PDB file of C-alpha atoms and ligand atoms in Angstrom:
ATOM      1  CA  ASP A 125      23.733   6.404   8.666  1.00  0.00           C
ATOM      2  CA  LYS A 126      21.018   7.222   6.141  1.00  0.00           C
ATOM      3  CA  ILE A 127      21.777   4.238   3.918  1.00  0.00           C
ATOM      4  CA  GLN A 128      21.504   1.867   6.860  1.00  0.00           C
ATOM      5  CA  GLN A 129      18.171   3.500   7.765  1.00  0.00           C
ATOM      6  CA  LEU A 130      17.006   3.036   4.165  1.00  0.00           C
ATOM      7  CA  LEU A 131      17.762  -0.673   4.464  1.00  0.00           C
ATOM      8  CA  GLN A 132      16.019  -1.001   7.825  1.00  0.00           C
ATOM      9  CA  LYS A 133      12.882   0.780   6.618  1.00  0.00           C
ATOM     10  CA  ALA A 134      12.716  -1.168   3.361  1.00  0.00           C
ATOM     11  CA  VAL A 135      13.091  -4.481   5.201  1.00  0.00           C
ATOM     12  CA  ALA A 136      10.408  -3.443   7.713  1.00  0.00           C
ATOM     13  CA  ALA A 137       8.026  -2.473   4.896  1.00  0.00           C
ATOM     14  CA  LYS A 138       8.746  -5.771   3.150  1.00  0.00           C
ATOM     15  CA  GLN A 139       7.430  -7.623   6.212  1.00  0.00           C
ATOM     16  CA  ASN A 140       4.063  -5.961   5.489  1.00  0.00           C
ATOM     17  CA  ALA A 141       4.031  -6.810   1.787  1.00  0.00           C
ATOM     18  CA  TYR A 142       0.621  -7.949   0.588  1.00  0.00           C
ATOM     19  CA  ALA A 143       1.641 -10.609  -1.911  1.00  0.00           C
ATOM     20  CA  PRO A 144      -0.767 -13.535  -1.513  1.00  0.00           C
ATOM     21  CA  TYR A 145      -0.633 -14.306  -5.262  1.00  0.00           C
ATOM     22  CA  SER A 146       3.056 -14.131  -6.141  1.00  0.00           C
ATOM     23  CA  HIS A 147       4.405 -14.732  -2.626  1.00  0.00           C
ATOM     24  CA  TYR A 148       7.162 -12.389  -3.766  1.00  0.00           C
ATOM     25  CA  GLN A 149       7.571  -9.757  -1.092  1.00  0.00           C
ATOM     26  CA  VAL A 150       9.261  -6.482  -1.960  1.00  0.00           C
ATOM     27  CA  GLY A 151      10.213  -3.494   0.176  1.00  0.00           C
ATOM     28  CA  ALA A 152      11.452  -0.157  -1.122  1.00  0.00           C
ATOM     29  CA  ALA A 153      12.692   2.943   0.661  1.00  0.00           C
ATOM     30  CA  VAL A 154      13.305   6.350  -0.883  1.00  0.00           C
ATOM     31  CA  LEU A 155      15.712   8.952   0.507  1.00  0.00           C
ATOM     32  CA  SER A 156      14.655  12.432  -0.570  1.00  0.00           C
ATOM     33  CA  ASP A 157      17.002  15.346  -1.128  1.00  0.00           C
ATOM     34  CA  LYS A 158      15.662  16.800   2.138  1.00  0.00           C
ATOM     35  CA  GLY A 159      16.931  13.737   3.994  1.00  0.00           C
ATOM     36  CA  ASN A 160      13.533  12.151   4.604  1.00  0.00           C
ATOM     37  CA  ILE A 161      12.862   8.457   4.119  1.00  0.00           C
ATOM     38  CA  TYR A 162       9.669   6.932   2.731  1.00  0.00           C
ATOM     39  CA  ALA A 163       9.118   3.198   2.558  1.00  0.00           C
ATOM     40  CA  SER A 164       6.489   0.906   1.115  1.00  0.00           C
ATOM     41  CA  CYS A 165       5.845  -2.645  -0.015  1.00  0.00           C
ATOM     42  CA  ASN A 166       4.137  -4.271  -2.959  1.00  0.00           C
ATOM     43  CA  VAL A 167       0.358  -4.469  -2.653  1.00  0.00           C
ATOM     44  CA  GLU A 168      -1.209  -7.086  -4.916  1.00  0.00           C
ATOM     45  CA  ASN A 169      -4.822  -7.524  -5.955  1.00  0.00           C
ATOM     46  CA  ILE A 170      -6.947 -10.471  -7.014  1.00  0.00           C
ATOM     47  CA  SER A 171      -7.356  -8.514 -10.245  1.00  0.00           C
ATOM     48  CA  PHE A 172      -3.660  -8.913 -10.966  1.00  0.00           C
ATOM     49  CA  PRO A 173      -2.987  -5.739 -13.012  1.00  0.00           C
ATOM     50  CA  CYS A 174      -4.238  -3.640 -10.086  1.00  0.00           C
ATOM     51  CA  GLY A 175      -1.192  -4.638  -8.033  1.00  0.00           C
ATOM     52  CA  VAL A 176       1.253  -1.900  -7.095  1.00  0.00           C
ATOM     53  CA  CYS A 177       5.038  -2.202  -6.842  1.00  0.00           C
ATOM     54  CA  ALA A 178       6.863  -1.322  -3.645  1.00  0.00           C
ATOM     55  CA  GLU A 179       8.772   1.468  -5.406  1.00  0.00           C
ATOM     56  CA  ALA A 180       5.550   3.092  -6.615  1.00  0.00           C
ATOM     57  CA  GLY A 181       4.148   3.161  -3.085  1.00  0.00           C
ATOM     58  CA  ALA A 182       7.307   4.664  -1.624  1.00  0.00           C
ATOM     59  CA  ILE A 183       7.440   7.354  -4.313  1.00  0.00           C
ATOM     60  CA  SER A 184       3.754   8.181  -3.767  1.00  0.00           C
ATOM     61  CA  ALA A 185       4.365   8.531  -0.023  1.00  0.00           C
ATOM     62  CA  MET A 186       7.239  10.913  -0.765  1.00  0.00           C
ATOM     63  CA  VAL A 187       5.109  13.074  -3.038  1.00  0.00           C
ATOM     64  CA  ALA A 188       2.183  13.061  -0.585  1.00  0.00           C
ATOM     65  CA  ALA A 189       4.527  14.368   2.130  1.00  0.00           C
ATOM     66  CA  GLY A 190       5.626  17.268  -0.073  1.00  0.00           C
ATOM     67  CA  ASP A 191       9.029  15.978  -1.178  1.00  0.00           C
ATOM     68  CA  LYS A 192       9.809  16.027  -4.886  1.00  0.00           C
ATOM     69  CA  HIS A 193      13.379  14.828  -5.403  1.00  0.00           C
ATOM     70  CA  ILE A 194      14.747  11.307  -4.993  1.00  0.00           C
ATOM     71  CA  LYS A 195      18.383  11.153  -3.878  1.00  0.00           C
ATOM     72  CA  SER A 196      18.456   7.382  -3.631  1.00  0.00           C
ATOM     73  CA  ILE A 197      16.158   4.373  -3.517  1.00  0.00           C
ATOM     74  CA  LEU A 198      16.779   0.920  -2.046  1.00  0.00           C
ATOM     75  CA  ILE A 199      14.901  -2.232  -3.029  1.00  0.00           C
ATOM     76  CA  VAL A 200      14.860  -5.556  -1.211  1.00  0.00           C
ATOM     77  CA  SER A 201      12.837  -8.734  -1.732  1.00  0.00           C
ATOM     78  CA  ASN A 202      12.343 -12.141  -0.183  1.00  0.00           C
ATOM     79  CA  GLY A 203      13.489 -13.760  -3.437  1.00  0.00           C
ATOM     80  CA  SER A 204      16.733 -15.656  -3.963  1.00  0.00           C
ATOM     81  CA  ASP A 205      17.926 -13.085  -6.513  1.00  0.00           C
ATOM     82  CA  LEU A 206      18.286  -9.325  -6.231  1.00  0.00           C
ATOM     83  CA  VAL A 207      15.251  -7.395  -7.425  1.00  0.00           C
ATOM     84  CA  TYR A 208      15.790  -4.837 -10.168  1.00  0.00           C
ATOM     85  CA  PRO A 209      13.090  -2.164 -10.511  1.00  0.00           C
ATOM     86  CA  CYS A 210      10.667  -2.905 -13.343  1.00  0.00           C
ATOM     87  CA  GLY A 211      10.542  -0.654 -16.391  1.00  0.00           C
ATOM     88  CA  ALA A 212       7.549   1.293 -15.135  1.00  0.00           C
ATOM     89  CA  CYS A 213       9.224   1.929 -11.788  1.00  0.00           C
ATOM     90  CA  LEU A 214      12.410   3.114 -13.500  1.00  0.00           C
ATOM     91  CA  GLN A 215      10.253   5.676 -15.293  1.00  0.00           C
ATOM     92  CA  ARG A 216       8.691   6.639 -11.929  1.00  0.00           C
ATOM     93  CA  ILE A 217      12.163   7.085 -10.444  1.00  0.00           C
ATOM     94  CA  ALA A 218      13.136   9.188 -13.479  1.00  0.00           C
ATOM     95  CA  GLU A 219      10.217  11.551 -12.854  1.00  0.00           C
ATOM     96  CA  PHE A 220      11.534  12.538  -9.425  1.00  0.00           C
ATOM     97  CA  GLY A 221      15.225  11.718  -9.744  1.00  0.00           C
ATOM     98  CA  ASN A 222      17.999  12.371 -12.218  1.00  0.00           C
ATOM     99  CA  LYS A 223      20.663  10.404 -14.088  1.00  0.00           C
ATOM    100  CA  ASN A 224      22.749  10.200 -10.887  1.00  0.00           C
ATOM    101  CA  THR A 225      19.981   9.023  -8.575  1.00  0.00           C
ATOM    102  CA  THR A 226      21.404   6.049  -6.709  1.00  0.00           C
ATOM    103  CA  ILE A 227      19.624   2.690  -6.826  1.00  0.00           C
ATOM    104  CA  TYR A 228      20.672   0.186  -4.163  1.00  0.00           C
ATOM    105  CA  LEU A 229      19.754  -3.474  -4.569  1.00  0.00           C
ATOM    106  CA  ALA A 230      19.848  -5.157  -1.210  1.00  0.00           C
ATOM    107  CA  GLU A 231      19.375  -8.304   0.767  1.00  0.00           C
ATOM    108  CA  ASP A 232      18.126  -8.133   4.344  1.00  0.00           C
ATOM    109  CA  LYS A 233      21.669  -8.160   5.630  1.00  0.00           C
ATOM    110  CA  GLY A 234      23.079  -5.435   3.414  1.00  0.00           C
ATOM    111  CA  ILE A 235      23.473  -3.688   0.095  1.00  0.00           C
ATOM    112  CA  CYS A 236      24.680  -5.925  -2.750  1.00  0.00           C
ATOM    113  CA  LYS A 237      24.718  -3.701  -5.824  1.00  0.00           C
ATOM    114  CA  THR A 238      24.776   0.047  -6.402  1.00  0.00           C
ATOM    115  CA  TYR A 239      23.713   1.704  -9.651  1.00  0.00           C
ATOM    116  CA  GLN A 240      22.919   5.116 -10.945  1.00  0.00           C
ATOM    117  CA  LEU A 241      19.574   5.537 -12.677  1.00  0.00           C
ATOM    118  CA  ALA A 242      21.343   6.058 -16.016  1.00  0.00           C
ATOM    119  CA  ASP A 243      22.863   2.565 -15.711  1.00  0.00           C
ATOM    120  CA  LEU A 244      19.432   0.916 -15.611  1.00  0.00           C
ATOM    121  CA  LEU A 245      17.523   3.458 -17.716  1.00  0.00           C
ATOM    122  CA  PRO A 246      19.933   5.156 -20.124  1.00  0.00           C
ATOM    123  CA  HIS A 247      17.073   6.883 -21.921  1.00  0.00           C
ATOM    124  CA  ASN A 248      13.642   7.674 -20.600  1.00  0.00           C
ATOM    125  CA  PHE A 249      10.531   9.256 -21.972  1.00  0.00           C
ATOM    126  CA  GLU A 250      10.868  12.983 -21.582  1.00  0.00           C
ATOM    127  CA  THR A 251       9.651  15.758 -23.831  1.00  0.00           C
ATOM    128  CA  LYS A 252       9.434  19.508 -23.688  1.00  0.00           C
ATOM    129  CA  ASP A 253       6.145  19.229 -25.567  1.00  0.00           C
ATOM    130  CA  LEU A 254       4.378  18.302 -22.350  1.00  0.00           C
ATOM    131  CA  THR A 255       5.038  21.518 -20.478  1.00  0.00           C
ATOM    132  CA  HIS A 256       4.631  22.114 -16.770  1.00  0.00           C
ATOM    133  CA  GLU A 257       4.720  25.209 -14.527  1.00  0.00           C
TER     134      GLU A 257
HETATM  135  N1  LIG B 509       7.446  -6.025  -7.641  1.00  0.00           N
HETATM  136  C1  LIG B 509       7.791  -4.906  -6.947  1.00  0.00           C
HETATM  137  O1  LIG B 509       7.122  -4.525  -5.984  1.00  0.00           O
HETATM  138  N2  LIG B 509       8.883  -4.218  -7.363  1.00  0.00           N
HETATM  139  C2  LIG B 509       9.722  -4.603  -8.367  1.00  0.00           C
HETATM  140  O2  LIG B 509      10.695  -3.933  -8.647  1.00  0.00           O
HETATM  141  C3  LIG B 509       9.440  -5.843  -9.098  1.00  0.00           C
HETATM  142  C4  LIG B 509       8.147  -6.504  -8.797  1.00  0.00           C
HETATM  143  C5  LIG B 509       6.282  -6.808  -7.176  1.00  0.00           C
HETATM  144  C6  LIG B 509       5.083  -6.759  -8.042  1.00  0.00           C
HETATM  145  C7  LIG B 509       4.374  -8.044  -7.647  1.00  0.00           C
HETATM  146  O3  LIG B 509       3.603  -7.801  -6.503  1.00  0.00           O
HETATM  147  C8  LIG B 509       5.508  -8.990  -7.276  1.00  0.00           C
HETATM  148  O4  LIG B 509       6.650  -8.162  -7.076  1.00  0.00           O
HETATM  149  C9  LIG B 509       5.811 -10.033  -8.329  1.00  0.00           C
HETATM  150  O5  LIG B 509       5.965  -9.463  -9.569  1.00  0.00           O
END
């Protein structure tokens, strides 16, 4: 099913992680509301702050393909602990998801924890003062 595909694509992306500095490889896969899957990995840089998280890459791929709504996102790493999205990535997920967007934390062999965005980011920056459309 779609969740199994999310896992497969995130694990495959993780194999391509460019993490020569941290050696911490991360893969992320986004399922859009249209049923499409976008995956990416972390891409580090010798100028450390230029590094990009796996989640950010997957969300950018989704937006570039014309999708705008995240139904769920799965994150997997090569670390011994589950990887929780960083604060900045939670805000990125909030931009294209909603309180109920599902966040799966996985190991290569399967999903270990399931959250809704509101569990990990109960409040996020949002204001009607910055209008759009
Ligand atoms: N990283 C991610 O790609 N996603 C996360 O949710 C946490 C951290 C990356 C950034 C950096 O390349 C490496 O993991 C170590 O921080």
